[in-house]
CSV table of C-alpha atoms in Angstrom, one decimal:
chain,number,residue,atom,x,y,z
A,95,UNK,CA,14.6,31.4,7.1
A,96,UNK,CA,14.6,30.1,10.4
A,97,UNK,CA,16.4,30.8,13.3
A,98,UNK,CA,19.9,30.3,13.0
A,99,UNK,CA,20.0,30.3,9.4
A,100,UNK,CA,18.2,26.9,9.4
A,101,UNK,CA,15.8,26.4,6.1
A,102,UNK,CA,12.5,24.1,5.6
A,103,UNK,CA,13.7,22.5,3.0
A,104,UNK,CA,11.8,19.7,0.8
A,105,UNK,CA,13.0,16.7,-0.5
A,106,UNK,CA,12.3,14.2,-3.3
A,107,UNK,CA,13.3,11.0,-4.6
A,108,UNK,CA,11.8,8.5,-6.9
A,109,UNK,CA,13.8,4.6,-6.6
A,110,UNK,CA,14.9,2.4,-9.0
A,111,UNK,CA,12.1,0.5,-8.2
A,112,UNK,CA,9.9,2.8,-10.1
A,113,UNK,CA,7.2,2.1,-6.9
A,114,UNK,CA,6.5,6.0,-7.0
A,115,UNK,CA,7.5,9.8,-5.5
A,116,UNK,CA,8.6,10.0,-1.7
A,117,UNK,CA,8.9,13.4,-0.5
A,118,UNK,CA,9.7,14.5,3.2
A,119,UNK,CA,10.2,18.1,5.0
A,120,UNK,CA,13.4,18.8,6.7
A,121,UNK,CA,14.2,21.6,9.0
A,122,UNK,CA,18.3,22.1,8.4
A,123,UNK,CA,21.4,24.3,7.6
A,124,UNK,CA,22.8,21.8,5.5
A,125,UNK,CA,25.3,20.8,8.3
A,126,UNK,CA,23.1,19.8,11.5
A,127,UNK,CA,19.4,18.5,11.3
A,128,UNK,CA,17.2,20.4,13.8
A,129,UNK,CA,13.8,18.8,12.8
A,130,UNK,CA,11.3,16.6,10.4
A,131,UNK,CA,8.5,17.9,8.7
A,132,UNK,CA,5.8,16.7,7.1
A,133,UNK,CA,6.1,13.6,3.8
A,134,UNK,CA,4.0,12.2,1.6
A,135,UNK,CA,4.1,9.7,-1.2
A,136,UNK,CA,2.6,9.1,-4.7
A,137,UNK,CA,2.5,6.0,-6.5
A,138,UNK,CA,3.3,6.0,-10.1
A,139,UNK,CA,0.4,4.4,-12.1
A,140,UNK,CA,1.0,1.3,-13.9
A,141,UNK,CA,0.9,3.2,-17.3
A,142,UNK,CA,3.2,6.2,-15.7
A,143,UNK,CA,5.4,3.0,-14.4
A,144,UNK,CA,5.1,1.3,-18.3
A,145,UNK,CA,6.4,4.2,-19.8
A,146,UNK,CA,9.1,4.3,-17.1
A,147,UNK,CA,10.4,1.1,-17.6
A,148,UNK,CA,10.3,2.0,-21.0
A,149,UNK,CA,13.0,4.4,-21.1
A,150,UNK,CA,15.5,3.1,-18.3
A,151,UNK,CA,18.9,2.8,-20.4
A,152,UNK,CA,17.9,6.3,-22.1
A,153,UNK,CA,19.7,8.9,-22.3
A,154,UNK,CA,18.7,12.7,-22.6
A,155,UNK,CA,17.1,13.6,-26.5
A,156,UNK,CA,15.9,10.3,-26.8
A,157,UNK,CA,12.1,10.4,-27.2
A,158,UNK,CA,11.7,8.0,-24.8
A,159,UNK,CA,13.8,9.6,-22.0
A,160,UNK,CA,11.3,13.0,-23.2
A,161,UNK,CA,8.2,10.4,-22.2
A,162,UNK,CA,10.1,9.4,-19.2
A,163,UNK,CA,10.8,13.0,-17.9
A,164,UNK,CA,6.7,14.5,-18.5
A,165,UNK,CA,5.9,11.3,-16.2
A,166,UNK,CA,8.4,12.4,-13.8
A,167,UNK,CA,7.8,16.4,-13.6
A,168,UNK,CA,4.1,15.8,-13.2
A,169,UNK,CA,4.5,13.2,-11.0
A,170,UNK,CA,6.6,15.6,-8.5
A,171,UNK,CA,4.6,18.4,-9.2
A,172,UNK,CA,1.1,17.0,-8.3
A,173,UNK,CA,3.0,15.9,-4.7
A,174,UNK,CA,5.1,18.7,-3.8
A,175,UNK,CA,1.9,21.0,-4.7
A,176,UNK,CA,0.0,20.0,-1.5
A,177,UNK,CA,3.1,21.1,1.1
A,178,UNK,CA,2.8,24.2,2.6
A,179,UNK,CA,5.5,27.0,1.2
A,180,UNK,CA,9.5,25.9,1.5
A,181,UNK,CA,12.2,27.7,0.9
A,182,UNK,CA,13.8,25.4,-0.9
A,183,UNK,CA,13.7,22.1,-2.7
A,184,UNK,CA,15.9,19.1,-3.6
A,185,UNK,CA,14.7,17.1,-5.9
A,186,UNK,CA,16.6,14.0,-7.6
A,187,UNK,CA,14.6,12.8,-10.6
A,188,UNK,CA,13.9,9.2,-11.8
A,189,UNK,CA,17.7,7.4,-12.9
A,190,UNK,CA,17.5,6.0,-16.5
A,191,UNK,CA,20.8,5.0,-17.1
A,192,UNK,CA,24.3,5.6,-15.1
A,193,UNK,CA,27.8,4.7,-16.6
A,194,UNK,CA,30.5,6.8,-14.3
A,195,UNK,CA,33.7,6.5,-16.6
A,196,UNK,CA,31.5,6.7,-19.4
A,197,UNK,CA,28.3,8.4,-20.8
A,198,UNK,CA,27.7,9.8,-17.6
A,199,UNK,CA,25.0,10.0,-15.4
A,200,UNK,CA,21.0,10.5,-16.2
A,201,UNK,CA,18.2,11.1,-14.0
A,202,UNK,CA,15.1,12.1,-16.1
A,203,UNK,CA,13.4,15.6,-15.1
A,204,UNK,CA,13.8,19.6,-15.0
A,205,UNK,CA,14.6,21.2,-12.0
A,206,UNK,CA,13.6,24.5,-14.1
A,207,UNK,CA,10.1,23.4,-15.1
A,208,UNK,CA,9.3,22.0,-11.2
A,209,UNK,CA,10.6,25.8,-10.1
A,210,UNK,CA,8.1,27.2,-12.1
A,211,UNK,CA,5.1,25.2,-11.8
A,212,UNK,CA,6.1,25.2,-7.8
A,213,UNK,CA,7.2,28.8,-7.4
A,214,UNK,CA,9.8,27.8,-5.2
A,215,UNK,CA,13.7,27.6,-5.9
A,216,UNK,CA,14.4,24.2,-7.0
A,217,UNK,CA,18.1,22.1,-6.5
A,218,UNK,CA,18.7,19.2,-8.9
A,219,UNK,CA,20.9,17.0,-10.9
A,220,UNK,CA,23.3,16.5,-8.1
A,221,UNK,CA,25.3,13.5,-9.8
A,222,UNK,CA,26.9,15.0,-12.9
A,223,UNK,CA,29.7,17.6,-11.6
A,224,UNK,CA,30.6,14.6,-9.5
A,225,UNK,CA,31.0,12.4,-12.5
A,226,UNK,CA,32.4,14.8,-14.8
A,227,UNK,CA,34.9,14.8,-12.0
A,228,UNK,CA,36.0,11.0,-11.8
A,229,UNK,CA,33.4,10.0,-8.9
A,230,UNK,CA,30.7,7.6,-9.3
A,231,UNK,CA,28.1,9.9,-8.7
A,232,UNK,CA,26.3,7.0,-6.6
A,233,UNK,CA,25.6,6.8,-3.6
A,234,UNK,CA,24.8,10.7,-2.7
A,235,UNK,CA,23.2,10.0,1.0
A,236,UNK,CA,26.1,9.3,3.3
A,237,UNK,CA,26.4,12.6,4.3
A,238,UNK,CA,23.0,12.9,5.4
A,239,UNK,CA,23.2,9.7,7.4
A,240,UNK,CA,26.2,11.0,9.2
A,241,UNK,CA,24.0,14.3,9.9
A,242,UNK,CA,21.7,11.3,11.2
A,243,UNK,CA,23.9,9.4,13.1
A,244,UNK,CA,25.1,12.8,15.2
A,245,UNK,CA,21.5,13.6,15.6
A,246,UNK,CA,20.9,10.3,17.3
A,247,UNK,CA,24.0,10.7,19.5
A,248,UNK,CA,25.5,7.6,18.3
A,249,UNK,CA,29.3,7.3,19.9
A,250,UNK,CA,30.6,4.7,18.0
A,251,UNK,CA,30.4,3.5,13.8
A,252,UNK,CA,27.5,2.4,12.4
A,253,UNK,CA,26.3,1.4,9.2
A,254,UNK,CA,23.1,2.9,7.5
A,255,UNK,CA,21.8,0.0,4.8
A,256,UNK,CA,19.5,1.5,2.3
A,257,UNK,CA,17.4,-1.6,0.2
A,258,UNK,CA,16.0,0.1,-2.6
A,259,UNK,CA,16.4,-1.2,-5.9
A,260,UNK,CA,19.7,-1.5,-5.5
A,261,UNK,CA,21.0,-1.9,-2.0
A,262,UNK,CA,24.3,0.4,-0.9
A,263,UNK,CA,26.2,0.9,2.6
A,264,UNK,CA,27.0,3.9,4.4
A,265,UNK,CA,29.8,3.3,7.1
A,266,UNK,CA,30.1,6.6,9.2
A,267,UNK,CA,32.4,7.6,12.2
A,268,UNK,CA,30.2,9.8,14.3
A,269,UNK,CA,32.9,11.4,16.5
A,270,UNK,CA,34.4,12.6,13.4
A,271,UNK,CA,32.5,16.3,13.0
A,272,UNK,CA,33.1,17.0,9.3
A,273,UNK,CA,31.4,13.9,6.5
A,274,UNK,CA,33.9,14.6,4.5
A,275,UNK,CA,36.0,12.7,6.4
A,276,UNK,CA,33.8,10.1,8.4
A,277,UNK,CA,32.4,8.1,5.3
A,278,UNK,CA,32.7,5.7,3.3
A,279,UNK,CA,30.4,5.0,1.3
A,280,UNK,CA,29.4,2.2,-1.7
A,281,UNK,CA,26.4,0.4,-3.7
A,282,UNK,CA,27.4,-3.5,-2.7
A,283,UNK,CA,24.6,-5.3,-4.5
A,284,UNK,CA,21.3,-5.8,-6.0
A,285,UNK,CA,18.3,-4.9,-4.4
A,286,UNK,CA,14.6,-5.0,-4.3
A,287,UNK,CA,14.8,-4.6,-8.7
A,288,UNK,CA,15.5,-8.0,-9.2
A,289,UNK,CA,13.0,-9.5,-7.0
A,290,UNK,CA,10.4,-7.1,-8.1
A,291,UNK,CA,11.2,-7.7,-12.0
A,292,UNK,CA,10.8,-11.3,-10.9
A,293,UNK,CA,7.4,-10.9,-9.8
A,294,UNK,CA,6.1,-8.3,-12.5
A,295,UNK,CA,7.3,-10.7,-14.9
A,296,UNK,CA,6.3,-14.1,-13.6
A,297,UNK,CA,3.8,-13.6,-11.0
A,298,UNK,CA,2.1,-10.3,-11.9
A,299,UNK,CA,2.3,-8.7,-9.0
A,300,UNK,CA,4.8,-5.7,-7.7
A,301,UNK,CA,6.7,-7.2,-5.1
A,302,UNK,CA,6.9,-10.5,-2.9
A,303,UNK,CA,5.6,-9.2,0.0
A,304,UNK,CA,6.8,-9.4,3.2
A,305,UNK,CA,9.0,-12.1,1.6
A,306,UNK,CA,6.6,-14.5,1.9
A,307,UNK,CA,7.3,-16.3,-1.4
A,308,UNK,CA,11.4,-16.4,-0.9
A,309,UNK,CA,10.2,-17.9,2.6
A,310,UNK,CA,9.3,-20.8,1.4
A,311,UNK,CA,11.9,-21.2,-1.2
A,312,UNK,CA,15.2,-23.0,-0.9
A,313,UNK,CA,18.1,-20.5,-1.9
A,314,UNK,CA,20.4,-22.2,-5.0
A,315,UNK,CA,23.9,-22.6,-3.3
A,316,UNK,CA,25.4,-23.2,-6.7
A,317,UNK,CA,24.1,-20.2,-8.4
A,318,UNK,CA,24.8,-18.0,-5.7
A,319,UNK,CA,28.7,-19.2,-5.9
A,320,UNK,CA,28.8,-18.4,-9.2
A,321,UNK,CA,27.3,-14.6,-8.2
A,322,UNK,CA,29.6,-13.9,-5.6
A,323,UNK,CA,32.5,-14.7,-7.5
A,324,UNK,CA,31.5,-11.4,-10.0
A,325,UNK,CA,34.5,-9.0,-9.5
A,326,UNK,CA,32.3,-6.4,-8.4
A,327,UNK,CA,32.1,-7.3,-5.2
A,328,UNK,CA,35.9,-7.7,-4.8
A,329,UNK,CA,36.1,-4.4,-5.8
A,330,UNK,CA,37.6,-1.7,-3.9
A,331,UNK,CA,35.4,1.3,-3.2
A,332,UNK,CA,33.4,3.3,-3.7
A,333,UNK,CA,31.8,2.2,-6.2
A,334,UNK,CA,28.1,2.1,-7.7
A,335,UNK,CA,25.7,0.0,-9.9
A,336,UNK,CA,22.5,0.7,-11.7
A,337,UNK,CA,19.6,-0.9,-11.9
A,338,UNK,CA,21.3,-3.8,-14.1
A,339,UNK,CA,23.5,-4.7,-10.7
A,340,UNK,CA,24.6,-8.0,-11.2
A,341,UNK,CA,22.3,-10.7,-9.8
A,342,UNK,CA,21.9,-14.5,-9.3
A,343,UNK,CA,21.0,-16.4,-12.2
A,344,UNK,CA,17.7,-17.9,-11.3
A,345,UNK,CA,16.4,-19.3,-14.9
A,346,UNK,CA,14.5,-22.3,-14.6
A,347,UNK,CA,14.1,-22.3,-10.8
A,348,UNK,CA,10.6,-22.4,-9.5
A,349,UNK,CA,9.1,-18.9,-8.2
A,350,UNK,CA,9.6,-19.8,-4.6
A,351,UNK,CA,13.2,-20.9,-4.8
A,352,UNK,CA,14.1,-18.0,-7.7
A,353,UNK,CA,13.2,-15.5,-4.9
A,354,UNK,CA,14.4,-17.2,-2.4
A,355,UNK,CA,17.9,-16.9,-4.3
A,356,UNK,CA,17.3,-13.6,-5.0
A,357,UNK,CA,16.8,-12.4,-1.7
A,358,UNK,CA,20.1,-14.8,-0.5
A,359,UNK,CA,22.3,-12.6,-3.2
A,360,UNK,CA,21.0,-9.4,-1.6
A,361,UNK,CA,22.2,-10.7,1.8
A,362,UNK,CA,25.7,-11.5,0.3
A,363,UNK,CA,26.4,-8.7,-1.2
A,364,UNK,CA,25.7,-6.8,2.3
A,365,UNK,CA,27.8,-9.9,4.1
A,366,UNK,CA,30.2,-9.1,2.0
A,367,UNK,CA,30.4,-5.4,1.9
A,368,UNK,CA,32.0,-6.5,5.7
A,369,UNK,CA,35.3,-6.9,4.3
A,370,UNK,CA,36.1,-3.3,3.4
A,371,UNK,CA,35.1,-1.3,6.5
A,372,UNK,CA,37.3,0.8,8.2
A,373,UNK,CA,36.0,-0.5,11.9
A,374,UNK,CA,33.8,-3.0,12.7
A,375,UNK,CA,30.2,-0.7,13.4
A,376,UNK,CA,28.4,-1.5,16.5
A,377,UNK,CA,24.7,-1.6,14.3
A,378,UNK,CA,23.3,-1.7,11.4
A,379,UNK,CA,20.2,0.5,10.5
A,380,UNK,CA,18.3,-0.6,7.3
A,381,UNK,CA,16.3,1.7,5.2
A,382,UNK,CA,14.1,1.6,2.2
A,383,UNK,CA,11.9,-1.0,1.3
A,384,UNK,CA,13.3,-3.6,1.8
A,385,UNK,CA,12.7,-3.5,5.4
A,386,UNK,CA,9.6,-4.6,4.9
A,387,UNK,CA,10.8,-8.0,3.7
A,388,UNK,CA,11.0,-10.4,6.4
A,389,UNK,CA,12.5,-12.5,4.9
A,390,UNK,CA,15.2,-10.7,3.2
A,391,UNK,CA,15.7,-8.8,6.6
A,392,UNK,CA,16.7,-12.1,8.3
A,393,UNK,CA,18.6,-13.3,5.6
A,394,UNK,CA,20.8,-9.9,6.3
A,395,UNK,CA,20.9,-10.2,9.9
A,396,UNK,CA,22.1,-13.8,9.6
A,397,UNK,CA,24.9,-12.4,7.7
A,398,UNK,CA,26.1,-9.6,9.6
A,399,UNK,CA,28.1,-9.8,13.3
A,400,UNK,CA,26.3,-7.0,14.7
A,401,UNK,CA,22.7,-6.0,15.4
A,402,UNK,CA,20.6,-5.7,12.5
A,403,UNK,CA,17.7,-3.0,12.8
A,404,UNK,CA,15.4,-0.6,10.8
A,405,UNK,CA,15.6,2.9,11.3
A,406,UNK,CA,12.6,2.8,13.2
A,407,UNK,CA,14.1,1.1,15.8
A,408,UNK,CA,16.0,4.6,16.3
A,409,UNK,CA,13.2,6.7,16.0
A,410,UNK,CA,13.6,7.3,11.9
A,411,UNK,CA,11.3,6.8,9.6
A,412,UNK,CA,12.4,4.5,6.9
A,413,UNK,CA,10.4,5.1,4.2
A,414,UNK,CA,11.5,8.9,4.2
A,415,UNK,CA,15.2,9.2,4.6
A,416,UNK,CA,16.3,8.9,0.5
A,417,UNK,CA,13.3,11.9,0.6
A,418,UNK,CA,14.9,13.8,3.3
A,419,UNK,CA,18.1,13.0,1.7
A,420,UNK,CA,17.9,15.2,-0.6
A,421,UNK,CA,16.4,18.1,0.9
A,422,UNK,CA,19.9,18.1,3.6
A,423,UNK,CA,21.7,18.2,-0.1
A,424,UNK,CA,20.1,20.8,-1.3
A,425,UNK,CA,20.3,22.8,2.0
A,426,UNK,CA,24.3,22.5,1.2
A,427,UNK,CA,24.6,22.9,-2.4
A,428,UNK,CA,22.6,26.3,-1.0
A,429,UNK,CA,25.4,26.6,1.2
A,430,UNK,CA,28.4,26.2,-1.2
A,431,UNK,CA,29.3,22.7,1.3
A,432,UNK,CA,30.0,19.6,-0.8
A,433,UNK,CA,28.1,16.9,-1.3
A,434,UNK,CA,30.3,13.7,-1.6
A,435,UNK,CA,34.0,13.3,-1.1
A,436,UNK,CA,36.8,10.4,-2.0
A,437,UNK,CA,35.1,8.5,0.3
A,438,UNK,CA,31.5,8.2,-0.7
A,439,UNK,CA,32.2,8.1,-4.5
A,440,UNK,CA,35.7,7.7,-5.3
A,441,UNK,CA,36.2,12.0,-6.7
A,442,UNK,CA,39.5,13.4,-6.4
A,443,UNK,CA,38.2,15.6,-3.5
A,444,UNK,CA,34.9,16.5,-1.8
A,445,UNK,CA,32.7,18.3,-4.1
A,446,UNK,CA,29.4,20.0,-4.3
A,447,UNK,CA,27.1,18.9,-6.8
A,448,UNK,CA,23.4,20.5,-8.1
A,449,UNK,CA,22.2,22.9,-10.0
A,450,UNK,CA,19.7,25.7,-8.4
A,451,UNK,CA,16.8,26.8,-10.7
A,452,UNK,CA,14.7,29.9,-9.6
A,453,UNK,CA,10.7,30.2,-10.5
């Protein structure tokens, strides 16, 4: 333990992407962050990603859900294995299927069986006691980017935009001490998933890099109508998607355009995500991969009436903060604080989520 009751705590998270395992070091007491620590990531091999994509829709006793979760222990274990000790680690698992309202929530791998290969006490499947609750379970960072946004010193709202494979909005009130009640929180769109699946499927290649493709693409206006006018986005939140988010209907369209609409109905569905904010936020700071995407990125910015930034441009580091995430959840499930609240995903009242497993 550190001083001040502040913990080194770990933290994992593997996308809907299925790109691989990010994991990051965070010094905190669940409440304030007083330092970063080391990360790494880990790729997923093309036959670990096969067998991913293989089970997404699966739920647990399926054997394909049993493939999914081997991949994903290992996976975490051979990463986390070359930090130095911890105290304690948060670690999300791969989602294979989410229906809040429904079957519930599952994110393959054992919190017990990483414990144990680790040594170290272990915090996971942080969605279901939020579900099993009436939340959405999704999305399960705000609170950490409010932690952010306070660590930064920011004095006004401000809007943390994570592109993964799905893309979701955390509007935060950093005057407001306690996240509980300075989020709100919600998944408004697809992703990276569809314009990866694009290129896996048509191109074979991962991912349109730096949007390069899309760029020279025309998006289709008529297609994108038709997306935008999915009730989903009229929707009041919070609320979530999975990895099937709705997307634009790009059948028949040449690969340039098809990405190029792609990337245009990620852009809309941040646009849109305008219209329920509390305040209008001075910035927005965009996290996860879709960063990288040049294209996409100015797609966004053309959409939004305030600066449009990545983290790095405050000092973060993008590729980590789903990672770190996890490990400022963990610190608070440690601490008996909740995790998400009415305003993050929709639960009666703020809850904690997470189960700890000791070696």
């Amino acid at each position: 333990m550190l001083k001040g009751g502040v913990m080194r705590v770990l933290g994992t998270m593997s996308g809907t992407s299925l790109d691989g395992v990010d994991a990051a070091v965070l010094m905190t007491d669940g409440q304030e962050i007083q330092g970063f620590g080391e990360s790494a990531y880990r790729p997923y091999t093309p036959e670990e990603r096969a067998v991913l994509r293989a089970a997404l829709g699966a739920w647990p006793g399926e054997s394909r859900a049993e493939a999914a979760a081997e991949v994903v222990d290992l996976a975490h274990a051979e990463l986390l294995a070359g930090f130095e000790p911890v105290e304690l680690v948060g670690y999300h698992g791969q989602t294979l299927a989410h229906e809040p309202g429904g079957r519930g929530t599952h994110q393959a791998g054992s919190g017990q069986i990483l414990a144990e290969a680790l040594g170290w006490p272990v915090v996971w499947d942080f969605r279901s006691t939020d579900v099993r609750l009436g939340g959405q379970g999704a999305p399960l960072a705000p609170f950490y980017h409010h932690a952010l946004a306070r660590y930064l010193g920011l004095e006004a709202p401000v809007v943390f935009l994570n592109i993964g494979g799905v893309a979701n909005v955390t509007w935060c009130d950093p005057r407001i001490p306690a996240p509980e009640h300075a989020c709100l929180a919600f998944d408004c769109g697809p992703g990276n998933a569809p314009m990866d699946d694009y290129c896996a499927t048509h191109l074979g290649c991962a991912r349109d890099e730096n949007g390069d493709r899309a760029a020279r693409g025309v998006p289709n206006e008529a297609r994108l109508e038709a997306f935008i006018a999915h009730p989903f986005f009229r929707r009041i939140p919070p609320k979530s998607l999975d990895r099937a988010a709705p997307m634009p209907d790009v059948a028949e369209l040449g690969p340039e355009d098809a990405l190029a609409t792609l990337a245009a109905g990620v852009a809309a569905g941040v646009a849109l995500a305008f219209e329920h904010f509390p305040e209008a936020p001075t910035r927005v700071l965009v996290c996860g991969g879709g960063r990288h995407n040049a294209t996409l990125m100015a797609m966004v910015s053309a959409g939004c009436d305030c600066p449009v930034e990545p983290v790095e441009a405050a000092g973060l580091d993008g590729d980590m903060i789903e990672a770190q995430a996890f490990a400022y959840l963990a610190a608070r499930v440690a601490r008996g604080l909740p995790t998400s609240a009415p305003g993050t995903t929709g639960v009666a009242a703020p809850v904690g989520g997470g189960t700890l497993s000791q070696p």
